XYZ file of C-alpha atoms in Angstrom:
356
model
C -2.741 -23.736 29.408
C -0.601 -26.968 29.988
C -3.778 -28.777 28.547
C -2.863 -27.361 24.994
C 0.519 -27.975 23.219
C 2.664 -25.376 22.040
C 1.387 -25.575 18.777
C -2.089 -24.913 19.188
C -1.219 -21.839 21.741
C 1.370 -20.446 18.706
C -1.477 -20.561 16.464
C -3.685 -18.858 18.997
C -1.150 -16.075 19.803
C -0.968 -15.922 15.510
C -4.316 -14.019 15.760
C -4.119 -11.555 18.105
C -3.957 -7.753 17.631
C -0.466 -6.619 17.925
C -0.839 -4.688 21.482
C -2.222 -7.917 23.250
C 0.507 -10.130 21.556
C 3.109 -7.691 22.972
C 1.248 -7.653 26.389
C 1.523 -11.706 26.367
C 5.318 -11.646 26.679
C 5.094 -11.417 30.310
C 3.634 -14.509 30.647
C 6.550 -17.023 30.138
C 10.047 -17.417 28.230
C 7.982 -19.254 25.334
C 5.501 -16.219 24.652
C 8.040 -13.415 25.434
C 10.611 -14.769 22.750
C 7.783 -15.134 20.222
C 7.341 -11.655 18.298
C 11.214 -12.103 17.420
C 11.003 -15.597 16.407
C 11.254 -16.204 12.269
C 8.729 -19.083 12.177
C 6.326 -16.946 14.639
C 6.894 -13.660 12.454
C 6.306 -15.840 9.253
C 2.865 -17.757 10.394
C 1.492 -14.181 12.046
C 2.093 -12.277 8.682
C 0.584 -15.296 7.165
C -2.547 -14.894 9.181
C -2.580 -11.014 8.836
C -2.628 -11.364 4.952
C -6.158 -12.768 5.152
C -7.341 -9.423 7.249
C -7.175 -6.591 5.034
C -7.309 -3.122 6.408
C -7.370 0.253 5.395
C -5.552 3.417 6.462
C -7.152 6.858 6.238
C -6.077 10.236 7.160
C -9.209 12.693 8.236
C -8.519 16.039 7.816
C -10.664 17.789 10.194
C -10.581 22.020 9.327
C -11.400 22.800 13.018
C -7.933 20.718 14.336
C -4.355 21.836 13.351
C -3.092 18.034 12.515
C -5.090 15.186 10.801
C -5.900 11.834 12.758
C -5.193 8.374 10.976
C -7.951 5.818 11.141
C -7.438 1.939 10.691
C -10.434 0.222 9.439
C -10.354 -3.438 10.252
C -13.392 -5.646 8.202
C -13.567 -7.807 11.880
C -13.052 -5.211 14.508
C -14.070 -1.950 13.114
C -12.316 1.369 13.209
C -9.725 2.434 15.574
C -7.669 5.605 15.724
C -3.539 5.475 15.701
C -0.591 7.662 15.262
C 2.444 8.265 13.907
C 3.762 10.374 16.769
C 6.892 8.127 17.523
C 8.194 9.869 14.336
C 8.385 12.980 16.121
C 7.679 14.575 12.684
C 4.995 15.668 10.403
C 4.672 13.141 7.553
C 2.696 12.245 4.424
C 2.244 8.571 3.966
C 3.273 7.607 0.278
C 3.263 3.901 0.567
C 2.484 1.113 1.988
C 3.433 -2.600 1.864
C 2.963 -5.906 4.028
C 2.548 -4.095 7.491
C 5.299 -1.356 6.755
C 4.743 2.169 5.762
C 6.737 4.631 3.592
C 6.595 8.190 4.970
C 8.106 11.756 3.638
C 8.782 14.547 6.238
C 6.528 17.751 5.347
C 8.797 20.316 6.988
C 12.049 18.754 5.648
C 12.111 17.861 1.761
C 13.917 14.551 0.860
C 13.974 13.036 4.532
C 12.160 9.359 4.592
C 10.924 7.123 6.966
C 10.155 3.261 6.999
C 8.139 2.381 9.893
C 5.930 -0.411 11.340
C 3.117 1.551 12.824
C 1.665 -1.144 15.142
C 5.080 -2.133 16.755
C 6.099 1.776 16.420
C 9.624 0.520 15.183
C 11.073 2.941 12.417
C 14.228 3.571 10.385
C 15.135 7.140 8.955
C 16.868 6.591 5.616
C 20.109 8.127 4.824
C 20.172 11.580 3.137
C 21.164 11.606 -0.261
C 24.569 13.702 -0.278
C 23.733 14.882 -4.185
C 20.466 17.078 -3.781
C 20.015 17.463 -7.823
C 19.113 13.464 -7.497
C 16.196 14.208 -5.474
C 14.770 17.497 -7.260
C 11.992 15.967 -9.277
C 9.536 17.757 -11.232
C 7.174 19.692 -10.462
C 7.224 20.174 -6.979
C 10.913 18.664 -5.916
C 9.286 15.277 -4.829
C 9.208 11.935 -6.026
C 6.504 11.235 -8.693
C 6.387 7.460 -7.876
C 7.209 6.427 -4.093
C 7.305 2.578 -3.725
C 7.739 0.100 -0.924
C 8.502 -3.412 -1.301
C 9.050 -5.188 1.908
C 9.717 -9.094 1.579
C 8.831 -10.890 4.559
C 10.790 -14.021 3.251
C 13.470 -12.600 2.719
C 13.755 -10.181 5.751
C 14.473 -6.884 3.717
C 12.738 -3.854 2.247
C 13.472 -1.791 -0.693
C 12.352 1.863 -1.143
C 12.057 3.729 -4.579
C 11.741 7.009 -5.417
C 11.099 7.870 -9.217
C 10.289 10.991 -11.346
C 11.596 13.534 -13.755
C 14.468 15.200 -12.914
C 14.516 19.074 -12.828
C 17.089 20.767 -15.134
C 19.197 23.453 -13.353
C 17.475 25.849 -11.045
C 14.554 26.100 -14.040
C 12.303 23.123 -12.271
C 11.627 21.757 -15.804
C 12.068 18.241 -16.670
C 14.972 17.064 -18.690
C 13.104 14.010 -20.020
C 15.288 11.770 -17.845
C 13.487 9.396 -15.689
C 15.748 9.217 -12.585
C 14.915 6.141 -10.197
C 16.457 5.845 -6.685
C 16.700 2.572 -4.813
C 17.070 2.355 -0.982
C 18.042 -1.165 0.114
C 17.688 -2.041 3.677
C 20.609 -4.993 3.526
C 23.089 -2.409 2.291
C 21.425 0.758 3.856
C 22.457 2.481 0.746
C 20.877 4.299 -2.105
C 21.795 3.546 -5.647
C 20.458 5.030 -8.996
C 19.783 4.385 -12.379
C 18.307 6.474 -14.967
C 15.801 5.615 -18.240
C 13.514 7.704 -20.523
C 9.925 7.363 -19.735
C 6.976 9.620 -20.881
C 4.145 8.931 -18.398
C 1.656 10.925 -16.451
C 0.108 9.571 -13.285
C -3.029 10.804 -11.600
C -3.422 11.072 -7.556
C -4.667 7.555 -6.992
C -2.283 5.864 -9.611
C 0.455 7.066 -7.637
C -0.884 5.698 -4.157
C -1.763 2.406 -5.452
C 1.474 1.111 -6.388
C 1.487 -2.743 -5.925
C 4.057 -4.957 -4.850
C 3.882 -8.635 -6.255
C 6.423 -11.017 -7.873
C 9.345 -8.774 -6.727
C 8.283 -5.645 -8.616
C 6.491 -2.449 -7.871
C 3.449 -1.922 -10.326
C 1.710 1.380 -11.128
C -1.219 1.859 -13.580
C -0.300 4.772 -15.685
C -2.558 7.904 -16.132
C -4.164 6.960 -19.213
C -5.083 3.556 -17.843
C -3.923 1.999 -21.185
C -1.013 0.160 -19.513
C 0.859 -0.574 -16.169
C 4.636 0.420 -15.592
C 6.681 -2.429 -13.654
C 10.087 -1.755 -12.008
C 11.585 -5.379 -11.897
C 13.619 -4.757 -8.323
C 15.513 -8.285 -9.065
C 17.117 -6.689 -12.610
C 16.366 -3.094 -12.107
C 14.510 -2.525 -15.496
C 11.235 -0.586 -16.179
C 8.883 -2.637 -18.563
C 5.187 -2.480 -19.110
C 2.523 -4.787 -18.590
C -0.863 -4.971 -20.529
C -4.319 -4.389 -18.966
C -7.348 -6.287 -20.171
C -8.232 -5.220 -23.711
C -11.879 -4.695 -22.456
C -10.671 -2.062 -19.867
C -8.109 -0.443 -22.197
C -10.750 -0.014 -24.966
C -13.811 1.047 -22.337
C -16.241 3.263 -22.446
C -14.412 5.731 -20.157
C -14.547 3.717 -17.427
C -12.696 4.326 -14.236
C -9.822 1.706 -13.431
C -7.796 1.018 -10.570
C -5.081 -1.068 -9.803
C -4.734 -3.254 -6.307
C -3.585 -6.642 -5.012
C -5.611 -9.684 -4.252
C -4.117 -12.679 -2.736
C -0.765 -12.322 -3.896
C -1.720 -11.169 -7.806
C -2.369 -8.266 -9.499
C -5.716 -6.964 -9.559
C -7.786 -4.140 -11.602
C -11.008 -2.647 -10.729
C -13.020 -1.422 -13.314
C -15.933 1.132 -12.279
C -18.840 2.006 -14.618
C -21.914 4.096 -13.639
C -23.612 0.669 -12.609
C -21.399 -2.387 -12.294
C -17.825 -2.745 -11.132
C -15.664 -5.610 -12.684
C -12.660 -7.475 -10.555
C -9.858 -8.560 -12.725
C -6.972 -10.610 -11.389
C -3.860 -11.541 -13.341
C -3.807 -15.371 -12.543
C -0.780 -16.058 -14.960
C 2.023 -13.280 -14.610
C 4.487 -14.386 -17.064
C 1.895 -14.638 -19.964
C -0.078 -11.947 -18.640
C -3.267 -13.212 -18.731
C -6.494 -11.528 -16.823
C -9.193 -13.197 -15.613
C -12.432 -11.273 -14.671
C -13.123 -12.814 -11.176
C -16.399 -11.044 -10.396
C -18.964 -8.659 -11.518
C -20.910 -6.206 -9.042
C -23.693 -4.336 -9.226
C -23.466 -1.105 -7.813
C -27.690 -0.518 -7.737
C -27.325 -0.588 -3.855
C -24.895 2.597 -3.753
C -26.106 4.105 -6.828
C -25.574 7.548 -5.655
C -21.914 7.136 -4.213
C -20.578 5.855 -7.466
C -18.953 8.543 -8.988
C -17.002 9.181 -5.999
C -15.963 5.829 -4.806
C -12.484 4.453 -4.910
C -11.485 1.107 -4.481
C -8.719 0.754 -1.452
C -7.930 -2.924 -0.871
C -9.309 -6.403 -1.417
C -9.003 -9.874 -0.978
C -10.567 -13.063 -2.811
C -13.280 -12.219 -0.196
C -13.946 -8.838 0.349
C -13.359 -5.326 -1.234
C -12.595 -2.124 0.551
C -13.853 1.353 -1.006
C -13.746 4.695 0.198
C -15.654 7.583 -0.672
C -15.738 11.245 0.552
C -16.896 10.472 4.140
C -17.186 6.829 4.164
C -15.304 3.188 4.124
C -17.481 0.289 2.665
C -16.586 -2.959 2.464
C -18.297 -5.708 0.058
C -18.254 -8.924 0.841
C -18.089 -11.151 -2.382
C -19.697 -14.471 -1.182
C -22.811 -13.000 0.634
C -23.063 -9.842 -2.158
C -23.705 -7.588 0.982
C -22.573 -4.025 1.298
C -21.814 -2.648 4.731
C -20.424 0.612 6.183
C -17.339 0.362 8.215
C -16.085 3.774 8.958
C -18.101 7.368 8.704
C -16.609 10.938 9.349
C -18.489 12.781 11.651
C -16.518 16.244 11.338
C -15.845 18.969 8.665
C -13.489 16.985 6.469
C -11.683 18.998 4.227
C -10.203 16.456 1.776
C -12.023 13.210 0.909
C -11.184 10.247 2.508
C -9.944 8.275 -0.596
C -7.459 11.095 -1.553
C -5.138 9.756 1.390
C -6.277 6.087 1.687
C -3.905 3.193 1.616
C -4.073 -0.735 1.852
C -2.747 -2.051 5.127
C -2.267 -5.349 7.095
C -0.802 -5.798 10.556
C 2.768 -7.146 10.761
C 5.536 -7.724 13.435
C 8.075 -7.173 10.358
C 11.010 -5.448 12.360
C 12.060 -2.462 10.019
C 14.678 -0.858 12.572
């Protein structure tokens, strides 16, 4: 290895998967300290940004527990586990390599974890239980995770309509709880919203420009939580999608920008917000869906970069390469899946961001 300067070695190591990277710590002092070095963490995360993945939860009717599959564009599919949490959980949000999970057994218990390094943090319980009683099932309508590697911190957002007393009916106030990893505390503010969200809208929360974004159930605009000022606001969608002919619309991130995916019976349009301040949308691509005609009505976009886009169906994960205009099946369920893959699919990327 003496033939290569340290700078070249570091660039090579930054392209390793997490497990092989941590195994190299035994080679020498330089390599041992890399996973905790700020420059290397930044470099590793920048490299991983170019390799999006999809996490899918596979529910098998013949097994008591579900399994998690990570679908990687370059390495294929691999199974991994959240057993280090020692709790049965639902993945509620994903951001820059971290996951926010809610406990199934104990309402109101949340974890933030890095599934690759197996580090995790149990968020402090909220003393006033009324603050966590959201309509209609006592769980937050919206759960957002904002992981900012440049600042070395993360925020967790729980938001929804608060229940009034024991009636479990909303009292028209939209409560928002924000956990700050720096202070290790929750804070709350209340506003008034009249929004509905589909299951996919709730799952596809996008963190860009220091704000969390959710597409509303009607698809007519995007609800935004500005974390710098702790205020809700609305962002417009392209006029063509707002007044479209019943096409399906989904919210994703694309290389640090907001992106909308519009799907009709024959075509998929990819919109990217190039100017965030002026809310200017640009149509980045038009994709013919003729090659997957039989799957169109059950296909959902999950993650993307400027080069490719991942989509999930009932039993498959597909990737579309925008340069070659080629479709490829990356994963297929072979068992008796009880829920479609898109129901619990999340965008993901590897990271060595510490969260403990």
